Coordinates of N, CA and C in Angstrom, one line a residue:
M1 N 72.3 77.3 172.2 CA 74.0 78.5 172.2 C 74.9 77.5 171.3
Q2 N 75.3 76.7 172.4 CA 76.4 75.6 171.5 C 76.1 74.7 170.2
R3 N 74.8 74.7 170.2 CA 74.5 74.0 168.8 C 74.7 75.1 167.4
N4 N 74.6 76.8 167.7 CA 74.3 77.4 166.7 C 76.9 77.8 166.4
I5 N 77.0 77.8 167.5 CA 78.7 77.7 167.7 C 79.3 76.7 166.4
E6 N 78.3 75.4 167.3 CA 79.1 74.1 166.2 C 78.7 73.7 164.7
G7 N 77.7 74.2 164.7 CA 76.7 74.8 163.5 C 78.4 75.6 162.1
E8 N 78.0 76.6 162.8 CA 78.9 77.7 161.7 C 80.3 77.4 161.7
N9 N 81.1 76.9 163.0 CA 82.4 75.9 163.0 C 82.2 75.3 161.3
E10 N 81.1 74.0 162.1 CA 80.9 73.0 160.1 C 81.1 73.8 159.0
V11 N 79.6 75.0 159.0 CA 79.8 75.2 158.0 C 81.0 76.1 157.5
F12 N 82.3 76.1 158.2 CA 83.5 77.6 158.4 C 84.8 76.2 157.5
I13 N 84.8 75.6 158.7 CA 85.3 73.7 157.8 C 84.5 73.9 156.4
H14 N 83.7 73.6 155.8 CA 83.3 72.8 155.0 C 83.3 74.2 153.4
D15 N 83.3 75.5 154.5 CA 83.3 76.1 153.5 C 85.1 76.4 152.9
K16 N 86.4 76.0 154.0 CA 87.6 76.3 153.6 C 87.9 75.0 153.1
Q17 N 87.0 73.9 153.2 CA 87.8 72.7 152.4 C 87.1 72.6 151.5
C18 N 85.6 73.6 150.3 CA 85.9 73.7 149.4 C 86.1 74.4 148.7
R19 N 87.4 76.0 149.1 CA 88.1 76.5 148.4 C 89.2 75.8 149.0
K20 N 90.0 75.2 149.3 CA 90.7 74.1 149.4 C 91.2 73.5 147.9
H21 N 89.6 72.6 147.5 CA 89.5 71.7 146.6 C 89.5 72.4 145.3
K22 N 89.1 73.8 145.2 CA 89.3 74.4 143.8 C 90.0 75.1 143.9
T23 N 91.3 75.1 144.6 CA 92.5 75.8 144.3 C 93.1 74.8 143.7
V24 N 92.7 73.6 144.3 CA 94.1 73.0 143.2 C 93.9 72.7 141.6
P25 N 92.8 72.6 141.0 CA 92.9 72.6 139.6 C 92.7 73.9 138.5
L26 N 93.3 74.8 139.8 CA 93.6 76.3 139.6 C 95.6 76.2 139.5
R27 N 95.3 75.9 140.1 CA 96.4 75.6 140.7 C 97.4 74.6 139.5
R28 N 96.9 73.6 139.1 CA 97.2 72.8 138.1 C 97.2 73.0 136.7
G29 N 96.2 74.1 136.0 CA 95.9 74.9 134.9 C 96.8 75.5 135.0
L30 N 97.6 76.7 135.9 CA 98.7 77.5 136.0 C 99.9 77.0 135.1
I31 N 100.6 75.6 136.1 CA 101.1 74.9 135.6 C 101.2 74.1 134.7
M32 N 100.3 73.7 133.6 CA 99.9 73.1 132.3 C 100.1 74.3 131.6
K33 N 99.8 75.8 131.5 CA 99.4 77.0 130.8 C 101.3 77.4 131.4
N34 N 101.8 78.1 132.4 CA 102.9 77.3 132.0 C 104.2 76.8 130.7
G35 N 103.7 75.7 131.0 CA 104.5 74.7 130.6 C 104.2 75.4 128.8
R36 N 103.1 75.5 128.2 CA 102.5 76.0 127.0 C 103.3 76.8 127.2
I37 N 103.0 78.0 127.6 CA 103.6 79.1 127.0 C 105.0 78.8 126.7
K38 N 105.9 78.0 127.5 CA 107.3 77.9 127.6 C 107.6 77.1 126.3
K39 N 106.6 76.1 125.7 CA 107.3 75.3 124.0 C 106.8 75.9 123.4
E40 N 105.9 77.4 123.5 CA 105.8 77.9 122.0 C 107.3 79.1 122.0
I41 N 107.0 79.3 123.1 CA 108.5 80.0 123.2 C 109.7 79.6 122.2
Y42 N 110.2 78.1 123.2 CA 111.0 76.9 122.1 C 110.6 76.8 120.6
A43 N 109.4 76.5 120.1 CA 108.9 76.2 119.3 C 109.0 77.7 117.8
S44 N 108.7 78.4 118.4 CA 108.5 79.8 117.5 C 110.7 80.7 117.4
F45 N 111.4 79.4 118.1 CA 112.8 79.8 117.2 C 113.6 77.8 117.0
G46 N 112.9 77.0 116.5 CA 112.4 76.0 116.5 C 113.0 75.1 117.5
D47 N 113.6 75.1 118.5 CA 113.2 74.7 119.7 C 112.8 73.9 120.0
M48 N 112.0 72.8 120.0 CA 111.3 71.7 121.4 C 111.5 72.0 122.2
A49 N 112.3 71.4 122.1 CA 112.9 70.2 123.5 C 114.4 71.3 124.7
D50 N 113.7 71.0 125.5 CA 114.3 72.0 126.5 C 116.2 71.2 126.7
N51 N 116.5 71.2 126.4 CA 118.1 70.6 126.4 C 118.9 70.9 127.2
S52 N 119.2 69.4 128.2 CA 119.8 70.0 129.7 C 121.4 69.9 129.6
S53 N 121.8 69.4 128.6 CA 122.6 69.9 128.0 C 123.0 70.7 128.2
G54 N 123.0 71.5 127.6 CA 123.7 72.5 127.3 C 124.1 72.8 125.5
V55 N 123.9 72.1 125.0 CA 124.5 72.0 123.6 C 123.7 71.8 122.7
F56 N 123.9 73.9 122.1 CA 122.9 74.0 120.7 C 122.9 72.5 120.1
P57 N 121.5 72.5 119.2 CA 121.4 71.3 118.9 C 121.6 71.1 117.7
R58 N 121.6 73.0 117.0 CA 121.8 72.9 115.4 C 122.9 73.9 115.7
I59 N 124.4 72.8 116.0 CA 125.6 74.0 115.6 C 126.6 73.6 114.6
R60 N 126.6 72.5 113.8 CA 126.8 72.2 113.1 C 126.0 72.4 111.2
I61 N 124.8 72.9 111.1 CA 124.1 73.7 110.6 C 124.2 74.9 109.6
K62 N 125.2 74.1 108.7 CA 125.4 75.6 107.5 C 124.3 76.9 107.3
D63 N 123.0 75.7 107.1 CA 122.1 77.7 106.7 C 121.8 77.9 108.0
P64 N 122.8 79.9 108.6 CA 122.3 80.8 109.7 C 120.7 80.7 109.2
Y65 N 119.9 81.2 108.9 CA 117.9 80.7 109.0 C 118.1 79.2 110.0
K66 N 118.0 78.2 108.9 CA 117.6 77.1 109.7 C 118.6 76.9 110.9
R67 N 120.1 77.6 111.5 CA 120.6 77.3 112.9 C 120.0 78.0 113.8
L68 N 119.3 79.0 113.1 CA 118.7 79.7 114.5 C 117.0 79.7 114.4
G69 N 116.9 78.8 114.1 CA 115.3 78.1 114.0 C 114.1 79.7 113.2
I70 N 114.9 80.1 112.0 CA 113.3 81.6 111.5 C 113.3 81.4 110.0
S71 N 113.2 81.6 110.2 CA 112.7 82.0 108.1 C 113.3 83.0 107.6
K72 N 113.7 82.8 106.7 CA 114.3 83.9 105.4 C 113.9 85.3 105.1
E73 N 111.9 85.3 105.7 CA 111.3 86.5 105.2 C 111.7 87.2 107.1
A74 N 112.6 86.2 107.8 CA 112.1 87.0 109.3 C 113.2 88.8 109.4
S75 N 112.3 89.7 110.0 CA 112.2 91.1 110.0 C 113.7 91.0 111.0
E76 N 114.4 92.0 110.8 CA 115.0 92.3 111.6 C 115.2 92.1 113.7
E77 N 113.4 92.6 114.0 CA 113.9 92.7 115.4 C 112.9 90.5 115.3
E78 N 112.9 90.2 114.9 CA 112.9 89.1 114.8 C 114.1 88.2 114.9
I79 N 115.0 88.4 113.7 CA 116.5 88.0 114.5 C 117.4 87.9 115.4
Q80 N 117.0 89.3 115.9 CA 117.4 89.9 117.0 C 116.8 89.1 118.1
A81 N 116.3 88.7 117.7 CA 115.2 87.4 119.4 C 115.4 86.5 119.1
A82 N 115.6 86.1 118.0 CA 116.1 84.3 118.0 C 117.4 84.8 118.6
R83 N 118.7 85.8 118.7 CA 119.5 85.2 118.7 C 119.8 85.5 120.2
N84 N 118.9 86.5 121.3 CA 119.2 86.9 122.3 C 118.7 85.7 123.1
F85 N 117.3 84.5 122.9 CA 116.7 83.7 123.0 C 117.6 82.5 123.6
L86 N 118.1 82.6 121.8 CA 119.3 81.5 122.6 C 121.1 81.6 122.7
I87 N 121.7 82.1 122.5 CA 122.3 83.0 123.3 C 122.1 82.9 125.1
N88 N 120.7 83.2 125.9 CA 120.8 83.2 126.7 C 120.6 81.9 127.7
K89 N 119.6 81.8 126.4 CA 119.6 79.5 126.5 C 120.7 78.6 126.7
Y90 N 121.3 78.9 126.0 CA 122.9 77.9 126.0 C 124.3 79.1 126.2
A91 N 123.9 79.9 126.8 CA 125.6 80.7 127.6 C 126.3 79.9 128.3
G92 N 126.6 78.4 128.6 CA 126.6 78.0 129.5 C 128.1 77.2 128.9
H93 N 128.0 77.1 127.1 CA 128.5 76.5 126.7 C 129.0 77.2 125.4
K94 N 130.4 77.1 125.1 CA 131.0 78.7 124.4 C 131.0 78.0 123.5
P95 N 130.8 76.5 122.4 CA 131.1 76.6 121.2 C 129.5 77.0 120.4
S96 N 128.4 76.7 121.2 CA 126.8 77.2 120.6 C 127.0 78.0 120.7
V97 N 128.0 79.0 122.0 CA 127.2 80.8 121.0 C 128.7 81.0 120.7
D98 N 129.6 80.4 120.0 CA 129.9 80.9 118.8 C 129.0 80.8 117.7
A99 N 128.4 79.4 117.4 CA 128.2 78.9 116.0 C 126.7 79.9 115.9
I100 N 125.7 80.0 117.2 CA 124.8 81.0 117.0 C 125.2 82.8 117.2
E101 N 125.9 83.3 117.3 CA 126.8 84.3 116.8 C 126.7 84.3 115.4
S102 N 127.5 83.5 115.0 CA 128.1 83.3 113.2 C 127.0 83.6 112.6
A103 N 126.4 82.6 112.8 CA 124.6 82.9 112.2 C 124.0 83.9 112.0
H104 N 124.0 84.8 112.9 CA 123.7 86.2 113.1 C 124.2 86.5 112.5
D105 N 126.0 86.6 113.2 CA 126.5 88.1 112.2 C 126.8 87.6 110.4
K106 N 126.4 86.3 110.1 CA 126.0 85.8 108.6 C 124.4 86.2 107.9
I107 N 123.5 86.2 108.2 CA 121.6 86.8 108.3 C 122.5 88.4 108.4
I108 N 122.8 89.0 109.1 CA 122.9 90.6 109.4 C 124.3 90.7 107.6
M109 N 125.1 90.6 107.7 CA 126.1 90.8 107.1 C 125.5 90.7 105.6
Q110 N 124.6 89.5 105.3 CA 124.1 89.3 103.5 C 122.4 90.4 103.8
S111 N 122.1 90.5 104.9 CA 120.9 91.8 104.8 C 121.2 92.8 104.6
F112 N 123.2 93.3 104.6 CA 123.5 95.0 105.0 C 123.6 94.8 103.5
Y113 N 124.2 93.6 102.5 CA 124.8 93.8 101.3 C 123.5 93.4 100.2
D114 N 122.6 93.3 100.7 CA 121.6 93.5 99.9 C 120.9 93.8 100.0
R115 N 121.0 95.6 101.1 CA 120.5 96.8 100.6 C 121.2 97.1 100.1
K116 N 122.2 97.2 99.6 CA 122.9 97.4 99.1 C 123.7 97.6 97.4
N117 N 123.3 96.7 97.6 CA 124.1 96.3 96.1 C 122.4 95.4 95.9
P118 N 120.9 95.8 95.6 CA 119.5 95.2 95.3 C 119.8 94.4 94.3
K119 N 118.9 93.5 94.3 CA 119.0 92.5 92.7 C 117.8 92.7 92.1
I120 N 117.6 92.9 91.4 CA 116.0 93.7 89.8 C 115.4 92.2 90.1
N121 N 114.1 92.4 90.1 CA 113.1 91.0 90.1 C 112.3 91.5 89.1
I122 N 112.9 90.8 87.9 CA 111.9 90.6 86.7 C 111.3 90.4 87.0
K123 N 110.0 89.9 87.2 CA 109.3 89.1 87.2 C 108.1 90.4 88.2
K124 N 109.0 90.5 89.0 CA 108.4 91.8 90.0 C 107.8 93.1 88.8
K125 N 108.7 94.0 88.7 CA 108.7 94.6 87.5 C 108.2 94.0 85.8
V126 N 108.3 93.5 85.6 CA 107.5 93.0 84.8 C 105.4 93.1 85.2
R127 N 105.0 92.4 85.8 CA 104.3 92.8 86.7 C 103.6 94.4 87.3
E128 N 105.0 94.4 87.1 CA 103.8 96.2 87.7 C 103.9 97.6 86.6
V129 N 104.8 96.8 85.5 CA 104.3 97.1 83.7 C 103.1 97.0 83.3
T130 N 102.8 95.7 83.3 CA 102.0 94.8 83.0 C 100.5 95.3 83.8
Q131 N 100.8 96.0 84.9 CA 99.3 96.6 85.6 C 99.6 98.0 85.7
S132 N 100.1 99.0 85.2 CA 100.7 100.3 85.1 C 99.5 100.6 84.6
R133 N 98.9 101.6 85.1 CA 97.4 102.2 84.1 C 97.8 102.8 83.2
Y134 N 98.8 103.0 82.6 CA 99.5 103.1 80.6 C 99.0 102.3 79.8
V135 N 99.5 101.1 80.3 CA 99.6 100.1 79.2 C 98.4 99.4 79.5
K136 N 97.6 99.3 80.7 CA 96.0 98.8 80.8 C 94.5 99.2 79.4
A137 N 95.7 100.5 79.4 CA 94.8 101.5 78.7 C 94.7 101.3 77.1
I138 N 96.6 101.0 77.0 CA 96.6 100.7 75.8 C 96.5 99.3 75.0
T139 N 96.1 97.9 76.0 CA 96.1 96.7 76.0 C 94.7 96.8 75.7
N140 N 93.8 97.4 76.7 CA 92.3 96.8 76.2 C 92.3 97.9 75.2
R141 N 93.5 98.4 74.1 CA 92.6 99.5 73.0 C 92.6 97.5 72.0
F142 N 92.5 96.5 72.6 CA 93.5 95.6 71.9 C 92.8 94.1 72.3
Q143 N 92.4 92.6 71.4 CA 91.3 92.2 71.6 C 91.7 90.8 70.5
T144 N 91.3 89.4 70.5 CA 92.5 88.8 70.3 C 91.2 87.9 69.1
P145 N 91.5 87.6 67.7 CA 89.4 87.8 67.1 C 89.6 86.2 66.8
A146 N 89.1 86.6 65.7 CA 88.2 83.9 65.5 C 90.3 84.0 64.8
T147 N 90.4 83.0 64.4 CA 91.5 82.2 64.3 C 91.6 81.8 61.9
S148 N 90.3 82.2 62.2 CA 89.8 82.4 60.5 C 91.0 83.9 60.2
I149 N 90.5 84.6 61.0 CA 91.2 86.3 60.8 C 92.4 86.7 60.4
I150 N 93.2 85.6 61.9 CA 94.3 85.6 61.7 C 95.3 85.4 60.7
L151 N 94.5 84.1 60.0 CA 95.3 83.4 59.4 C 94.9 84.3 58.3
K152 N 93.5 85.1 58.0 CA 93.8 85.6 56.3 C 94.6 86.7 56.6
T153 N 94.8 87.2 57.3 CA 95.7 88.9 57.7 C 97.3 88.5 57.7
S154 N 97.4 87.6 58.6 CA 98.9 87.2 58.6 C 99.0 86.3 56.5
I155 N 98.5 85.9 56.3 CA 98.5 85.0 54.5 C 99.1 86.8 54.1
A156 N 98.8 87.3 54.3 CA 98.5 88.6 52.8 C 100.0 89.7 53.4
F157 N 99.8 89.8 54.4 CA 101.3 90.4 55.2 C 102.5 89.7 54.4
I158 N 102.2 88.4 55.0 CA 103.3 87.9 54.4 C 103.3 87.9 52.5
V159 N 102.5 87.3 51.8 CA 102.7 87.9 51.3 C 103.6 89.3 50.3
L160 N 102.7 90.2 51.3 CA 103.7 91.4 50.7 C 104.7 91.8 51.2
G161 N 105.0 90.8 52.4 CA 107.1 91.2 52.5 C 107.6 90.3 51.7
V162 N 106.9 89.1 50.9 CA 107.8 88.7 50.2 C 108.5 88.9 49.3
L163 N 107.2 89.7 48.4 CA 106.8 90.6 47.2 C 108.2 91.6 47.7
T164 N 107.6 92.6 48.2 CA 109.0 93.9 49.3 C 110.8 92.8 49.1
V165 N 110.6 92.3 49.6 CA 112.4 91.5 48.8 C 112.5 90.9 48.4
L166 N 112.1 90.7 47.1 CA 112.1 89.9 45.7 C 112.1 90.6 44.8
F167 N 111.8 91.8 44.9 CA 111.6 92.2 43.8 C 111.7 94.2 44.6
P168 N 112.6 94.7 45.1 CA 112.4 96.0 45.4 C 113.5 96.9 44.0
T169 N 112.5 97.9 44.1 CA 112.2 98.5 43.0 C 113.4 100.0 43.2
E170 N 113.8 101.0 41.9 CA 115.0 102.1 42.5 C 114.4 102.9 43.3
E171 N 112.9 102.8 42.9 CA 112.1 104.3 44.2 C 111.4 103.7 45.6
G172 N 112.3 102.4 45.8 CA 111.4 101.4 46.7 C 110.9 100.9 47.0
P173 N 110.3 100.5 47.7 CA 108.9 99.4 47.5 C 107.3 100.5 48.3
T174 N 108.1 101.0 46.5 CA 106.5 102.2 47.4 C 104.6 101.9 46.8
L175 N 104.9 100.8 46.2 CA 103.7 100.2 45.9 C 102.9 99.2 46.8
Q176 N 104.1 98.4 47.1 CA 104.1 97.5 47.9 C 103.8 98.1 49.8
V177 N 104.2 99.5 49.8 CA 103.6 100.2 50.6 C 102.3 100.8 50.8
A178 N 101.7 101.5 49.7 CA 100.4 101.8 49.4 C 99.4 100.4 49.6
I179 N 99.5 99.0 49.1 CA 98.9 97.9 49.5 C 98.6 97.7 50.2
S180 N 100.1 97.8 51.4 CA 99.9 97.8 53.1 C 98.8 98.4 53.5
F181 N 98.5 99.6 53.9 CA 98.0 100.6 53.8 C 96.5 100.1 53.3
I182 N 96.3 100.3 52.6 CA 95.4 99.6 51.9 C 94.2 98.2 52.6
L183 N 95.0 97.3 52.2 CA 94.9 96.3 53.0 C 94.6 96.6 55.1
S184 N 95.3 97.5 55.6 CA 95.1 97.7 57.0 C 93.5 97.8 56.8
I185 N 93.7 98.7 56.0 CA 91.9 99.5 56.5 C 91.0 98.7 55.9
Y186 N 91.6 98.3 55.2 CA 89.9 97.1 54.8 C 90.1 95.7 56.2
F187 N 90.7 94.6 56.3 CA 90.9 94.4 57.6 C 90.5 95.0 58.6
I188 N 90.3 96.3 59.1 CA 90.0 96.5 59.6 C 88.5 96.8 59.8
H189 N 88.2 97.4 58.6 CA 86.8 97.5 58.4 C 86.0 96.0 58.2
E190 N 86.8 95.4 57.7 CA 85.4 94.2 57.8 C 85.7 92.9 59.4
R191 N 86.3 93.7 60.1 CA 86.0 92.9 61.7 C 85.3 94.1 62.1
L192 N 85.4 96.0 61.9 CA 84.5 96.7 62.8 C 83.4 97.0 62.6
R193 N 83.1 97.3 61.6 CA 81.9 97.1 60.2 C 81.5 98.9 60.7
S194 N 83.0 99.4 60.9 CA 83.2 100.9 60.3 C 83.7 101.5 60.3
R195 N 83.2 102.5 58.9 CA 84.5 103.0 58.0 C 84.5 104.7 58.8
I196 N 84.4 105.1 59.4 CA 85.1 106.0 60.3 C 86.4 105.0 61.5
K197 N 86.1 104.1 62.4 CA 87.4 104.0 62.7 C 88.7 103.0 61.9
A198 N 88.0 102.7 61.0 CA 88.4 101.8 59.7 C 89.8 103.1 59.5
C199 N 89.3 103.9 58.7 CA 90.6 105.1 58.3 C 90.9 106.3 59.6
L200 N 90.7 106.2 60.3 CA 91.2 106.7 61.6 C 92.1 105.7 62.2
Y201 N 92.0 104.3 62.1 CA 92.7 103.1 62.8 C 94.4 102.9 61.6
G202 N 93.4 102.7 60.2 CA 94.8 102.6 59.5 C 95.1 103.6 58.8
I203 N 94.8 105.0 58.7 CA 96.4 106.0 59.2 C 96.6 106.4 60.1
G204 N 95.9 106.1 61.6 CA 97.3 106.9 62.5 C 98.7 105.3 62.7
A205 N 97.7 103.7 62.4 CA 98.9 102.7 62.2 C 100.0 102.9 61.6
F206 N 99.7 103.1 59.8 CA 100.6 103.7 59.0 C 101.5 105.0 58.5
F207 N 101.4 105.3 59.8 CA 101.9 106.6 60.1 C 102.8 106.0 61.3
F208 N 102.2 106.0 62.3 CA 103.4 105.6 63.3 C 103.8 104.1 63.0
S209 N 103.5 102.8 62.5 CA 104.5 102.3 62.1 C 105.8 102.9 61.1
W210 N 105.4 103.4 60.4 CA 106.4 104.2 59.6 C 107.7 104.6 60.0
L211 N 106.8 105.7 61.3 CA 107.5 106.5 62.0 C 109.0 106.1 63.1
L212 N 108.5 104.9 63.5 CA 108.9 103.4 64.7 C 110.2 103.1 63.7
G213 N 109.8 102.5 62.4 CA 109.6 101.4 61.4 C 111.7 102.4 61.6
T214 N 111.1 103.7 60.5 CA 112.7 104.5 60.7 C 113.3 104.8 61.4
F215 N 113.1 104.9 63.1 CA 113.9 105.4 63.8 C 115.0 104.3 64.4
L216 N 114.1 103.2 63.8 CA 115.1 101.7 64.9 C 115.8 101.8 63.3
M217 N 115.9 101.6 62.0 CA 116.6 101.5 60.9 C 118.1 102.6 61.4
V218 N 117.3 103.8 61.8 CA 118.5 105.0 61.7 C 119.1 105.4 63.2
S219 N 118.6 104.7 64.0 CA 118.8 104.8 65.6 C 119.4 103.7 66.1
V220 N 118.5 102.7 66.0 CA 119.0 101.8 66.8 C 119.7 100.7 66.6
M221 N 119.4 100.0 64.7 CA 119.8 98.4 64.7 C 120.2 99.1 63.0
P222 N 120.8 98.7 62.3 CA 121.0 98.4 60.8 C 120.7 97.6 60.2
P223 N 120.3 98.0 59.1 CA 119.4 97.5 58.0 C 120.0 95.4 57.9
L224 N 118.6 94.9 58.2 CA 119.0 93.3 57.7 C 119.1 93.3 56.7
L225 N 118.4 94.0 56.1 CA 119.6 93.2 54.7 C 120.0 94.5 53.7
K226 N 120.8 93.8 52.4 CA 122.0 94.3 51.7 C 121.2 94.9 50.7
G227 N 122.2 95.9 50.0 CA 121.5 96.8 49.1 C 120.7 98.2 48.9
P228 N 121.4 98.6 47.8 CA 120.6 100.3 48.3 C 119.7 100.6 48.4
R229 N 118.8 99.9 48.5 CA 117.5 99.7 48.7 C 117.4 99.6 49.7
S230 N 117.9 98.7 50.7 CA 118.1 97.6 51.9 C 117.3 98.7 53.4
L231 N 117.7 100.3 53.6 CA 117.0 100.9 54.4 C 115.5 101.1 54.4
E232 N 114.5 101.6 52.9 CA 113.7 101.6 52.9 C 113.3 99.7 53.0
V233 N 113.8 99.3 52.2 CA 113.0 97.6 52.7 C 112.4 97.4 54.1
T234 N 113.6 97.4 54.8 CA 113.6 97.2 55.6 C 112.7 97.4 56.7
T235 N 112.7 99.2 56.9 CA 111.8 99.8 57.1 C 109.9 99.6 56.9
S236 N 109.7 99.1 55.6 CA 108.8 99.4 54.8 C 108.2 97.1 55.5
L237 N 109.1 96.4 56.3 CA 108.7 95.3 56.7 C 108.7 94.8 57.9
I238 N 109.1 96.1 59.0 CA 108.8 96.3 60.3 C 106.9 97.2 59.6
S239 N 107.2 98.0 59.1 CA 105.5 98.7 59.0 C 104.9 97.5 58.7
Y240 N 104.7 96.9 58.4 CA 104.1 95.5 57.3 C 103.9 94.6 58.8
V241 N 104.9 94.2 60.3 CA 104.1 93.6 61.1 C 103.4 94.8 62.2
L242 N 104.1 96.1 62.3 CA 102.7 96.9 63.4 C 101.6 96.9 62.1
L243 N 101.7 97.2 60.8 CA 100.0 96.9 60.2 C 99.3 95.9 60.2
W244 N 100.4 94.9 60.3 CA 99.0 93.3 60.6 C 98.9 93.4 61.9
V245 N 99.2 94.0 62.9 CA 98.9 93.9 64.5 C 97.9 94.8 64.1
S246 N 97.9 96.3 63.9 CA 96.7 96.9 63.8 C 95.4 96.7 63.6
S247 N 95.4 95.8 61.9 CA 94.4 94.5 61.2 C 93.8 94.1 61.8
T248 N 94.7 93.1 62.3 CA 94.2 91.9 63.0 C 93.3 92.1 64.8
Y249 N 93.9 92.9 65.4 CA 94.3 93.5 67.5 C 93.1 93.6 67.9
L250 N 93.0 95.2 66.9 CA 92.9 96.5 67.2 C 91.4 95.9 67.5
K251 N 90.6 97.3 68.6 CA 89.0 97.4 68.7 C 88.6 98.5 68.5

């Protein structure tokens, strides 16, 4: 009977020792984990070292974002969290607290000013316009042809524009305009090999170019050339440009 009791005591003592040995690494792991969490908190606001002197190390940095250890894209919650963390850490040093508060106030005021006076992001606006459904529907109607076609149509309309400027008639550049209309239909048919598309595209481009040219000359800008027929000549030149685009790039 005595042996059984002694055996049970030995088992109990052995089990106790095993438990004791098991708790040691758990406590070390807990200490290491707490230390890692502490370092992660410091690192989140750019303050890895535990400054025992109580002086804010970035007190002389002018950039308020760098002083608080945050990025310029930080949210209001992140800005406030950085401020509270640093204030609590350096509460015993008044110049440090003043520097932290000053950086926080500058960021808040700048954020308020940006909301009140928003800047126009030109690149963003251009991207939004180019990616809109209507612009894509228009751009999908155009394609870049071979270089030979671009050169051929460019030479034809440039010669037509030079003749219009050098030889304006009293009736206006009627003959040159008629030639530009025929040329646009010819070039479109040569590319697309479709008479129906050539006629529809040519007629539509002709009327649109003349309406747009007339509107620009009357309402937006004065005629570029001088003379009694300057309005008609300038309108013709604008229509030539639009007809050249239609003849070259429409698909």
